[in-house]
mmCIF file of C-alpha atoms in Angstrom:
data_model
loop_
_atom_site.group_PDB
_atom_site.id
_atom_site.type_symbol
_atom_site.label_atom_id
_atom_site.label_comp_id
_atom_site.label_asym_id
_atom_site.label_seq_id
_atom_site.Cartn_x
_atom_site.Cartn_y
_atom_site.Cartn_z
ATOM 1 C CA GLN U 1 0.003 -0.005 -0.004
ATOM 2 C CA THR U 2 2.926 2.318 0.649
ATOM 3 C CA ALA U 3 4.102 1.780 -2.926
ATOM 4 C CA MET U 4 0.662 2.714 -4.185
ATOM 5 C CA VAL U 5 0.601 5.892 -2.073
ATOM 6 C CA ASN U 6 4.102 6.791 -3.269
ATOM 7 C CA SER U 7 3.012 6.186 -6.868
ATOM 8 C CA MET U 8 -0.076 8.405 -6.383
ATOM 9 C CA THR U 9 2.048 11.045 -4.681
ATOM 10 C CA LEU U 10 4.490 10.995 -7.602
ATOM 11 C CA ALA U 11 1.610 11.182 -10.076
ATOM 12 C CA GLY U 12 0.120 14.114 -8.127
ATOM 13 C CA GLU U 13 3.486 15.874 -7.990
ATOM 14 C CA SER U 14 3.961 15.306 -11.716
ATOM 15 C CA PHE U 15 0.486 16.712 -12.407
ATOM 16 C CA VAL U 16 1.192 19.780 -10.234
ATOM 17 C CA GLU U 17 4.542 20.342 -11.946
ATOM 18 C CA LYS U 18 2.948 20.054 -15.398
ATOM 19 C CA THR U 19 0.131 22.416 -14.366
ATOM 20 C CA ILE U 20 2.603 24.969 -13.003
ATOM 21 C CA GLY U 21 4.695 24.608 -16.166
ATOM 22 C CA THR U 22 1.592 25.147 -18.322
ATOM 23 C CA ILE U 23 0.573 28.191 -16.283
ATOM 24 C CA LEU U 24 4.083 29.664 -16.551
ATOM 25 C CA ASN U 25 4.137 28.984 -20.296
ATOM 26 C CA LEU U 26 0.750 30.675 -20.734
ATOM 27 C CA HIS U 27 1.949 33.587 -18.599
ATOM 28 C CA GLU U 28 4.984 34.022 -20.875
ATOM 29 C CA LYS U 29 2.731 33.984 -23.945
ATOM 30 C CA VAL U 30 0.466 36.608 -22.374
ATOM 31 C CA LEU U 31 3.480 38.794 -21.602
ATOM 32 C CA ASP U 32 4.769 38.415 -25.168
ATOM 33 C CA ALA U 33 1.342 39.280 -26.576
ATOM 34 C CA LYS U 34 1.194 42.312 -24.271
ATOM 35 C CA ASP U 35 4.587 43.506 -25.500
ATOM 36 C CA GLU U 36 3.537 43.022 -29.135
ATOM 37 C CA THR U 37 0.290 44.911 -28.510
ATOM 38 C CA LEU U 38 2.119 47.764 -26.800
ATOM 39 C CA GLU U 39 4.581 47.994 -29.686
ATOM 40 C CA ALA U 40 1.750 48.030 -32.222
ATOM 41 C CA LEU U 41 -0.051 50.753 -30.272
ATOM 42 C CA LYS U 42 3.133 52.834 -30.046
ATOM 43 C CA ASN U 43 3.642 52.527 -33.811
ATOM 44 C CA GLU U 44 0.023 53.461 -34.475
ATOM 45 C CA ASN U 45 0.302 56.405 -32.097
ATOM 46 C CA LYS U 46 3.444 57.637 -33.870
ATOM 47 C CA PHE U 47 1.725 57.289 -37.248
ATOM 48 C CA LEU U 48 -1.312 59.253 -36.051
ATOM 49 C CA LYS U 49 0.865 61.928 -34.468
ATOM 50 C CA ASP U 50 2.882 62.335 -37.672
ATOM 51 C CA ALA U 51 -0.337 62.514 -39.688
ATOM 52 C CA LEU U 52 -1.701 65.175 -37.333
ATOM 53 C CA TYR U 53 1.473 67.272 -37.617
ATOM 54 C CA SER U 54 1.336 66.956 -41.401
ATOM 55 C CA MET U 55 -2.305 68.042 -41.481
ATOM 56 C CA GLN U 56 -1.488 71.002 -39.223
ATOM 57 C CA GLU U 57 1.295 72.069 -41.609
ATOM 58 C CA LEU U 58 -1.081 71.819 -44.578
ATOM 59 C CA TYR U 59 -3.697 73.810 -42.667
ATOM 60 C CA ASP U 60 -1.144 76.545 -41.886
ATOM 61 C CA GLU U 61 -0.055 76.686 -45.532
ATOM 62 C CA ASP U 62 -3.673 76.868 -46.697
ATOM 63 C CA ARG U 63 -4.417 79.622 -44.214
ATOM 64 C CA LYS U 64 -1.465 81.650 -45.536
ATOM 65 C CA THR U 65 -2.600 81.061 -49.126
ATOM 66 C CA ILE U 66 -6.141 82.205 -48.273
ATOM 67 C CA GLU U 67 -4.762 85.316 -46.570
ATOM 68 C CA THR U 68 -2.632 86.103 -49.644
ATOM 69 C CA LEU U 69 -5.564 85.561 -52.010
ATOM 70 C CA ASN U 70 -7.825 87.766 -49.860
ATOM 71 C CA ASN U 71 -5.218 90.545 -49.953
ATOM 72 C CA GLU U 72 -4.905 90.227 -53.739
ATOM 73 C CA LEU U 73 -8.700 90.299 -54.072
ATOM 74 C CA LYS U 74 -8.927 93.418 -51.904
ATOM 75 C CA HIS U 75 -6.249 95.113 -53.993
ATOM 76 C CA ALA U 76 -8.012 94.146 -57.244
ATOM 77 C CA ARG U 77 -11.334 95.530 -55.933
ATOM 78 C CA GLU U 78 -9.658 98.798 -54.923
ATOM 79 C CA GLU U 79 -8.098 99.021 -58.375
ATOM 80 C CA ILE U 80 -11.454 98.376 -60.058
ATOM 81 C CA GLU U 81 -13.098 101.108 -57.978
ATOM 82 C CA PHE U 82 -10.286 103.522 -58.896
ATOM 83 C CA LEU U 83 -10.678 102.710 -62.597
ATOM 84 C CA LYS U 84 -14.457 103.154 -62.387
ATOM 85 C CA ARG U 85 -14.021 106.620 -60.879
ATOM 86 C CA LYS U 86 -11.331 107.502 -63.417
ATOM 87 C CA TYR U 87 -13.438 106.481 -66.434
ATOM 88 C CA LYS U 88 -16.542 108.124 -64.984
ATOM 89 C CA LEU U 89 -14.618 111.392 -64.714
ATOM 90 C CA MET U 90 -13.198 110.930 -68.216
ATOM 91 C CA TRP U 91 -16.618 110.292 -69.752
ATOM 92 C CA SER U 92 -18.112 113.203 -67.850
ATOM 93 C CA LYS U 93 -15.470 115.556 -69.290
ATOM 94 C CA THR U 94 -15.954 114.044 -72.754
ATOM 95 C CA ALA U 95 -19.706 114.565 -72.507
ATOM 96 C CA GLU U 96 -19.161 118.198 -71.476
ATOM 97 C CA ILE U 97 -16.926 118.821 -74.470
ATOM 98 C CA PHE U 98 -19.476 117.526 -76.967
#
């Protein structure tokens, strides 16, 4: 009977060792997966940050372009108003002459 108890004890110890080994193996896999996930998230975060900076630069350039175009439009309108007044005066003088 002692041999049978020793055999059961050895079988129990072997089962416990295998279970602990399996748990440790699974724990390592979870840690590896966590590290891979963190690395993927860091890469995605860097990509998104770079994209955001790029969009901000484009926005700034577009804003400058709009400001330049608005200034050119204002200048063109002022020039048109000046030419209207000039030709109105010219035609008024021409009408007076004839």
